[in-house]
Tab-separated table of C-alpha atoms in Angstrom:
chain	number	residue	atom	x	y	z
D	105	MET	CA	0.000	0.000	0.000
D	106	ALA	CA	1.213	3.506	-0.794
D	107	ARG	CA	2.131	5.697	2.140
D	108	ILE	CA	1.068	9.316	2.225
D	109	VAL	CA	3.330	12.310	2.769
D	110	ARG	CA	2.803	14.330	5.946
D	111	ALA	CA	4.253	17.420	7.550
D	112	PRO	CA	8.046	17.088	7.726
D	113	ASP	CA	9.624	16.582	11.145
D	114	GLY	CA	13.052	18.095	11.593
D	115	ASP	CA	14.163	18.076	7.936
D	116	LEU	CA	15.800	21.516	8.107
D	117	TRP	CA	19.225	19.872	7.854
D	118	ARG	CA	18.532	18.565	4.349
D	119	LEU	CA	20.970	19.652	1.622
D	120	ASP	CA	19.588	17.632	-1.253
D	121	GLY	CA	19.362	20.213	-4.029
D	122	ALA	CA	15.941	21.636	-3.228
D	123	ARG	CA	15.452	25.318	-4.084
D	124	THR	CA	12.972	27.713	-2.489
D	125	ARG	CA	10.663	29.844	-4.609
D	126	SER	CA	7.926	32.241	-3.510
D	127	ILE	CA	4.967	33.679	-5.412
D	128	SER	CA	3.502	37.070	-4.494
D	129	ALA	CA	2.224	40.225	-6.123
D	130	GLU	CA	5.859	41.412	-6.026
D	131	ASN	CA	7.028	38.304	-7.901
D	132	PRO	CA	4.032	36.726	-9.699
D	133	THR	CA	6.093	33.953	-11.310
D	134	GLY	CA	8.522	33.256	-8.480
D	135	ALA	CA	11.371	33.268	-11.002
D	136	PRO	CA	14.915	33.909	-9.741
D	137	GLY	CA	15.776	37.590	-9.506
D	138	SER	CA	12.262	38.642	-10.516
D	139	GLY	CA	11.027	40.086	-7.241
D	140	ALA	CA	10.267	43.778	-6.649
D	141	ARG	CA	10.622	44.720	-10.307
D	142	ALA	CA	7.141	46.166	-10.809
D	143	CYS	CA	6.779	49.674	-12.228
D	144	ASP	CA	3.063	49.841	-11.459
D	145	GLY	CA	0.753	48.356	-8.853
D	146	THR	CA	-1.330	49.031	-5.757
D	147	GLY	CA	1.618	50.752	-4.054
D	148	ALA	CA	2.781	52.808	-7.019
D	149	TYR	CA	1.497	56.128	-5.719
D	150	ALA	CA	2.955	55.623	-2.233
D	151	ALA	CA	6.299	54.704	-3.855
D	152	ARG	CA	6.273	57.497	-6.420
D	153	LEU	CA	9.182	59.287	-4.740
D	154	LEU	CA	11.194	56.093	-4.321
D	155	GLY	CA	10.815	54.117	-7.553
D	156	VAL	CA	11.192	50.448	-8.487
D	157	GLY	CA	11.998	48.094	-5.644
D	158	TRP	CA	10.081	50.065	-2.990
D	159	LYS	CA	6.821	48.147	-2.495
D	160	VAL	CA	5.302	49.169	-5.798
D	161	SER	CA	3.105	46.063	-6.157
D	162	PRO	CA	2.369	44.539	-2.737
D	163	SER	CA	-1.178	43.326	-3.500
D	164	LEU	CA	-3.961	42.745	-5.995
D	165	ALA	CA	-7.213	44.686	-6.254
D	166	LEU	CA	-9.699	41.850	-6.858
D	167	THR	CA	-12.945	43.165	-8.326
D	168	ASP	CA	-16.333	41.566	-7.760
D	169	GLY	CA	-16.890	38.698	-10.193
D	170	GLU	CA	-13.166	38.354	-10.979
D	171	THR	CA	-11.014	35.262	-10.522
D	172	ALA	CA	-7.317	35.903	-9.919
D	173	THR	CA	-4.594	33.323	-10.507
D	174	LEU	CA	-2.346	33.648	-7.481
D	175	ALA	CA	0.129	30.978	-8.589
D	176	ASP	CA	0.751	28.825	-11.655
D	177	VAL	CA	4.039	26.943	-11.403
D	178	SER	CA	5.759	23.894	-12.823
D	179	GLY	CA	6.847	20.932	-10.727
D	180	PRO	CA	7.935	18.870	-9.108
D	181	GLY	CA	7.611	20.751	-5.867
D	182	VAL	CA	5.908	21.141	-2.510
D	183	PHE	CA	4.093	24.223	-1.237
D	184	ARG	CA	5.288	24.762	2.341
D	185	HIS	CA	3.562	27.979	3.437
D	186	PHE	CA	0.616	29.952	2.115
D	187	TRP	CA	-0.141	33.377	3.604
D	188	LEU	CA	-2.948	35.712	2.612
D	189	THR	CA	-4.864	38.660	4.004
D	190	THR	CA	-7.857	40.529	2.638
D	191	GLU	CA	-11.089	42.201	3.727
D	192	ARG	CA	-12.069	40.211	6.839
D	193	THR	CA	-15.827	40.480	6.299
D	194	ALA	CA	-15.531	38.853	2.844
D	195	LEU	CA	-13.893	35.561	3.856
D	196	ARG	CA	-16.984	33.460	3.106
D	197	ALA	CA	-17.589	35.206	-0.248
D	198	LEU	CA	-14.111	34.500	-1.650
D	199	THR	CA	-13.509	31.024	-3.064
D	200	LEU	CA	-10.081	29.413	-2.900
D	201	ARG	CA	-9.230	26.714	-5.452
D	202	MET	CA	-6.079	24.651	-5.934
D	203	TYR	CA	-5.369	22.366	-8.893
D	204	TRP	CA	-2.676	19.695	-8.969
D	205	ASP	CA	-1.012	18.341	-12.130
D	206	ASP	CA	-3.459	19.650	-14.747
D	207	GLU	CA	-6.472	17.947	-13.183
D	208	PRO	CA	-9.571	19.736	-14.549
D	209	GLN	CA	-11.287	19.729	-11.147
D	210	PRO	CA	-9.705	21.443	-8.139
D	211	ALA	CA	-8.583	19.273	-5.254
D	212	ILE	CA	-9.228	22.237	-2.948
D	213	ASP	CA	-12.420	24.222	-3.546
D	214	LEU	CA	-14.020	26.067	-0.631
D	215	PRO	CA	-14.646	29.476	0.927
D	216	LEU	CA	-11.390	31.156	1.804
D	217	GLY	CA	-12.318	31.607	5.453
D	218	ASP	CA	-13.154	27.954	5.994
D	219	PHE	CA	-9.728	26.865	4.732
D	220	PHE	CA	-8.333	28.936	7.611
D	221	CYS	CA	-10.960	27.865	10.215
D	222	ASN	CA	-12.840	31.160	9.931
D	223	GLY	CA	-16.352	30.197	8.880
D	224	TRP	CA	-18.324	32.955	10.592
D	225	GLY	CA	-18.391	36.657	9.840
D	226	GLU	CA	-16.055	37.600	12.687
D	227	LEU	CA	-12.301	37.063	12.795
D	228	ALA	CA	-11.190	34.042	14.849
D	229	LEU	CA	-7.529	33.973	15.846
D	230	LEU	CA	-5.858	30.607	16.298
D	231	SER	CA	-2.382	29.232	16.828
D	232	SER	CA	-1.751	25.685	15.613
D	233	GLU	CA	0.881	23.741	13.726
D	234	MET	CA	-1.010	23.610	10.435
D	235	VAL	CA	-3.076	26.834	10.458
D	236	VAL	CA	-2.316	30.166	12.129
D	237	VAL	CA	-4.632	33.168	12.053
D	238	ALA	CA	-2.813	36.174	13.452
D	239	PRO	CA	-3.849	39.754	14.252
D	240	ALA	CA	-5.425	41.431	12.445
D	241	GLY	CA	-6.369	38.880	9.814
D	242	GLY	CA	-3.149	37.182	8.712
D	243	LEU	CA	-4.170	33.777	7.296
D	244	ASN	CA	-1.396	31.156	7.315
D	245	SER	CA	-1.419	27.545	6.142
D	246	TYR	CA	1.466	25.152	6.710
D	247	TRP	CA	-0.123	22.103	5.060
D	248	PRO	CA	2.524	20.523	2.783
D	249	MET	CA	1.042	20.440	-0.729
D	250	PRO	CA	3.092	18.336	-3.170
D	251	PHE	CA	2.655	18.463	-6.934
D	252	ARG	CA	4.523	16.676	-9.697
D	253	HIS	CA	4.006	18.602	-12.925
D	254	ARG	CA	2.021	21.760	-12.227
D	255	ALA	CA	0.215	23.606	-9.450
D	256	ARG	CA	-2.328	26.376	-9.811
D	257	ILE	CA	-3.983	28.483	-7.074
D	258	THR	CA	-6.916	30.810	-7.807
D	259	LEU	CA	-9.136	33.129	-5.779
D	260	ASP	CA	-12.657	34.054	-6.897
D	261	ASN	CA	-14.491	37.135	-5.601
D	262	ARG	CA	-18.303	37.143	-5.245
D	263	CYS	CA	-18.605	39.548	-2.315
D	264	GLY	CA	-20.113	42.494	-4.191
D	265	GLN	CA	-17.123	44.796	-3.884
D	266	THR	CA	-13.443	45.110	-4.791
D	267	VAL	CA	-11.156	43.728	-2.102
D	268	PRO	CA	-7.385	43.948	-1.600
D	269	VAL	CA	-5.513	40.637	-1.665
D	270	TYR	CA	-2.039	40.389	-0.183
D	271	TYR	CA	-0.540	36.912	-0.518
D	272	GLN	CA	2.624	34.836	-0.577
D	273	ALA	CA	2.835	31.171	-1.561
D	274	THR	CA	6.232	29.629	-0.797
D	275	TYR	CA	7.303	26.282	-2.219
D	276	THR	CA	10.389	24.178	-2.745
D	277	GLU	CA	11.445	22.889	-6.141
D	278	ASP	CA	11.969	19.395	-4.896
D	279	GLU	CA	11.564	15.760	-5.869
D	280	VAL	CA	8.197	14.322	-4.847
D	281	PRO	CA	8.248	10.654	-3.768
D	282	ASP	CA	6.074	8.235	-5.725
D	283	ALA	CA	4.132	7.481	-2.542
D	284	ALA	CA	3.309	11.129	-1.780
D	285	GLY	CA	-0.376	12.010	-1.738
D	286	TYR	CA	-2.110	15.165	-2.940
D	287	LEU	CA	-3.842	17.400	-0.408
D	288	HIS	CA	-7.625	17.568	-0.797
D	289	THR	CA	-10.397	19.363	1.045
D	290	SER	CA	-14.139	18.889	1.223
D	291	TRP	CA	-16.400	21.710	2.401
D	292	SER	CA	-19.997	21.082	3.368
D	293	ARG	CA	-22.659	23.366	4.846
D	294	THR	CA	-26.161	22.544	6.054
D	295	THR	CA	-28.299	25.472	7.193
D	296	ARG	CA	-30.922	23.243	8.838
D	297	LEU	CA	-30.096	19.590	9.407
D	298	GLY	CA	-33.590	18.133	9.659
D	299	VAL	CA	-34.053	14.397	10.300
D	300	PRO	CA	-31.774	12.611	10.957
D	301	ALA	CA	-29.599	15.263	12.617
D	302	VAL	CA	-26.426	13.950	10.982
D	303	HIS	CA	-24.002	16.075	8.988
D	304	THR	CA	-21.601	14.559	6.451
D	305	ILE	CA	-18.085	15.922	6.898
D	306	LEU	CA	-16.638	13.853	4.045
D	307	GLY	CA	-18.770	11.968	1.541
D	308	THR	CA	-16.426	9.364	0.102
D	309	ALA	CA	-12.692	9.693	-0.402
D	310	SER	CA	-10.850	7.082	-2.432
D	311	GLY	CA	-7.741	5.428	-1.061
D	312	PRO	CA	-5.119	4.798	-0.255
D	313	GLY	CA	-5.200	7.934	1.816
D	314	ARG	CA	-4.700	9.672	5.099
D	315	TYR	CA	-7.274	11.897	6.797
D	316	VAL	CA	-5.527	14.783	8.529
D	317	GLY	CA	-7.947	17.476	9.677
D	318	THR	CA	-11.429	18.690	10.588
D	319	TYR	CA	-12.871	22.175	11.063
D	320	LEU	CA	-16.398	22.462	12.471
D	321	ALA	CA	-18.555	25.598	12.648
D	322	ILE	CA	-21.901	25.053	14.376
D	323	ARG	CA	-24.954	27.002	15.501
D	324	PRO	CA	-26.990	24.509	17.599
D	325	GLY	CA	-30.471	25.988	17.089
D	326	ALA	CA	-31.690	24.824	20.512
D	327	PRO	CA	-30.874	25.875	24.072
D	328	GLY	CA	-28.703	23.799	26.374
D	329	TRP	CA	-25.641	21.718	25.679
D	330	TRP	CA	-25.272	20.861	22.005
D	331	GLY	CA	-22.189	18.636	21.703
D	332	GLU	CA	-23.181	15.062	22.559
D	333	GLY	CA	-22.953	14.011	18.913
D	334	GLU	CA	-20.282	11.507	17.918
D	335	VAL	CA	-17.781	11.938	15.078
D	336	LYS	CA	-17.635	8.706	13.082
D	337	PHE	CA	-15.099	7.396	10.546
D	338	TYR	CA	-16.328	4.707	8.148
D	339	LEU	CA	-13.228	2.955	6.805
D	340	ASP	CA	-12.706	0.647	3.824
D	341	GLY	CA	-16.226	-0.583	3.222
D	342	ASP	CA	-17.860	0.129	6.591
D	343	ASP	CA	-21.602	0.385	6.023
D	344	VAL	CA	-23.958	0.932	8.956
D	345	HIS	CA	-21.369	0.972	11.712
D	346	PRO	CA	-18.011	2.804	11.695
D	347	THR	CA	-14.589	1.514	12.636
D	348	ILE	CA	-13.683	4.686	14.542
D	349	CYS	CA	-16.297	6.349	16.732
D	350	GLY	CA	-15.718	9.096	19.283
D	351	THR	CA	-17.637	9.786	22.485
D	352	GLY	CA	-18.897	13.320	21.841
D	353	THR	CA	-18.192	16.469	19.886
D	354	GLU	CA	-16.192	18.276	22.556
D	355	ASP	CA	-14.272	15.062	23.234
D	356	TYR	CA	-13.245	14.756	19.576
D	357	PHE	CA	-11.885	18.316	19.681
D	358	GLY	CA	-9.893	17.539	22.819
D	359	GLY	CA	-12.194	19.194	25.362
D	360	ALA	CA	-14.515	17.781	28.011
D	361	TRP	CA	-17.679	18.451	29.994
D	362	ASN	CA	-19.416	20.839	27.578
D	363	PHE	CA	-16.366	23.135	27.260
D	364	ASP	CA	-17.924	24.590	30.448
D	365	LEU	CA	-15.653	25.770	33.237
D	366	ASP	CA	-17.496	27.514	36.072
D	367	GLY	CA	-20.454	28.432	33.883
D	368	THR	CA	-18.427	29.867	31.006
D	369	TYR	CA	-17.294	28.443	27.686
D	370	ARG	CA	-13.485	28.453	27.681
D	371	THR	CA	-11.766	28.808	24.336
D	372	TYR	CA	-8.350	27.286	23.663
D	373	SER	CA	-5.969	26.937	20.730
D	374	THR	CA	-3.206	24.311	20.725
D	375	PRO	CA	-0.898	22.875	18.049
D	376	TYR	CA	-3.344	20.108	17.091
D	377	LEU	CA	-6.835	20.992	18.348
D	378	GLY	CA	-8.922	23.773	19.787
D	379	LEU	CA	-12.201	25.566	20.400
D	380	HIS	CA	-11.037	28.931	19.140
D	381	GLN	CA	-14.306	30.785	18.601
D	382	VAL	CA	-17.426	31.351	20.720
D	383	LEU	CA	-19.900	34.021	19.566
D	384	PRO	CA	-20.937	35.804	21.697
D	385	PRO	CA	-18.280	34.809	24.237
D	386	GLU	CA	-20.096	36.019	27.355
D	387	GLU	CA	-23.156	33.758	26.919
D	388	ILE	CA	-23.627	30.010	27.422
D	389	TYR	CA	-26.140	27.387	26.242
D	390	ARG	CA	-27.953	29.790	23.895
D	391	PRO	CA	-29.545	28.381	20.705
D	392	ASP	CA	-28.085	30.956	18.310
D	393	GLN	CA	-24.544	31.015	19.637
D	394	ARG	CA	-21.911	30.126	17.062
D	395	PHE	CA	-18.795	28.052	17.595
D	396	GLY	CA	-15.618	27.185	15.677
D	397	MET	CA	-13.254	24.306	16.480
D	398	TYR	CA	-10.510	22.309	14.762
D	399	ARG	CA	-8.541	19.081	15.060
D	400	TRP	CA	-5.423	18.115	13.111
D	401	HIS	CA	-4.736	14.403	12.758
D	402	VAL	CA	-1.015	14.955	12.217
D	403	ARG	CA	0.266	12.853	15.125
D	404	ASP	CA	-2.750	10.519	14.965
D	405	PRO	CA	-3.633	10.192	11.250
D	406	ILE	CA	-6.690	8.253	10.077
D	407	CYS	CA	-5.229	5.926	7.433
D	408	PHE	CA	-7.445	4.058	4.957
D	409	ASP	CA	-6.858	1.699	2.052
D	410	SER	CA	-9.864	1.942	-0.280
D	411	ASN	CA	-12.353	4.555	0.952
D	412	LEU	CA	-13.379	6.795	3.839
D	413	ARG	CA	-16.576	8.519	4.934
D	414	VAL	CA	-16.863	10.885	7.946
D	415	THR	CA	-19.986	12.161	9.741
D	416	VAL	CA	-20.938	14.046	12.895
D	417	GLN	CA	-24.222	13.923	14.809
D	418	ALA	CA	-25.875	17.104	16.125
D	419	LEU	CA	-27.113	16.043	19.540
D	420	GLY	CA	-28.172	17.870	22.681
D	421	TRP	CA	-30.490	17.204	25.626
D	422	GLN	CA	-34.296	17.160	25.731
D	423	ASP	CA	-34.126	16.883	29.531
D	424	VAL	CA	-31.567	15.635	32.051
D	425	GLU	CA	-32.160	12.014	30.999
D	426	THR	CA	-33.011	12.181	27.276
D	427	TYR	CA	-30.992	13.104	24.194
D	428	LEU	CA	-32.359	15.613	21.656
D	429	PRO	CA	-31.358	15.503	17.954
D	430	LEU	CA	-30.680	19.097	16.914
D	431	THR	CA	-32.716	19.228	13.723
D	432	ASP	CA	-32.488	23.049	13.519
D	433	ALA	CA	-28.701	23.130	13.777
D	434	GLU	CA	-26.571	24.908	11.199
D	435	ILE	CA	-23.257	23.189	10.511
D	436	ALA	CA	-20.362	23.868	8.150
D	437	THR	CA	-17.301	21.638	8.029
D	438	THR	CA	-14.015	21.349	6.204
D	439	ALA	CA	-12.155	18.061	5.879
D	440	TRP	CA	-8.464	17.756	4.896
D	441	TRP	CA	-6.927	14.548	3.594
D	442	TYR	CA	-4.169	13.244	1.334
D	443	GLN	CA	-4.876	10.659	-1.326
D	444	SER	CA	-2.838	9.036	-4.050
């Protein structure tokens, strides 16, 4: 069975001929010696007394209805870091797409904010190994993204206004092992679950592969505790019953006991999991509160041979002794996985 590439551990000592390239508005091709050569751009007026080389083209002005190609490079290589910032209120209305090796369909296709665990209309800071969101809206991804022949990254604007886009995509020109997998995402949103109160995080991914991350944004739609639902992984032909089944939503994201400490939700952000957003933060057990949480399966990957399906139940309490399916819940999720 093929093994899937994951985040490198301690490979900074490598001297194997890899070269670093970086794509930005200041160097749109990433070619050697081609940075900071622009004569015109979004910073041209501010740099008018200084000239070429002085931040003449630091960003793009992305108009409504326009799709910008942020990167289009030849391989083999591996994207190591992707940073972007833009208008914070537009994160759900901008669509990020990534294409590997001339595939006609993008492997990554989702709202920009959800790729960076920001699914609601308010900025959520987080500090983890794979995704960092820094003040005041710096979006960082450290997912390794290998490609063999070509990689293309686009950003589509449907927010109704022109937005600034500052970005930098850094990659190494490097050999990609035959067993390396391509990074994929799946984004899914249900505004009202209905019956049964089960949300599909990942429909069906083909193997061999390795599931590496989950982001969950939820509005429970009912008062009381909302996180009794189990996250389930159906591996390699599982039908009715999964191979991997957790014990509750807050448990899957590394928390416990309703995320409730002394009558208050407590947010946290760690290298591999967190509850990083509670809106509004001063309330508890309200039906229209909104939450954001993440878990990276980097140290504990979910490996599968032929296929994988992932779901989460929306489950609260009808009374102190009876569960309540949350049929009015709103849920949006992003799944990350590598497949061959």
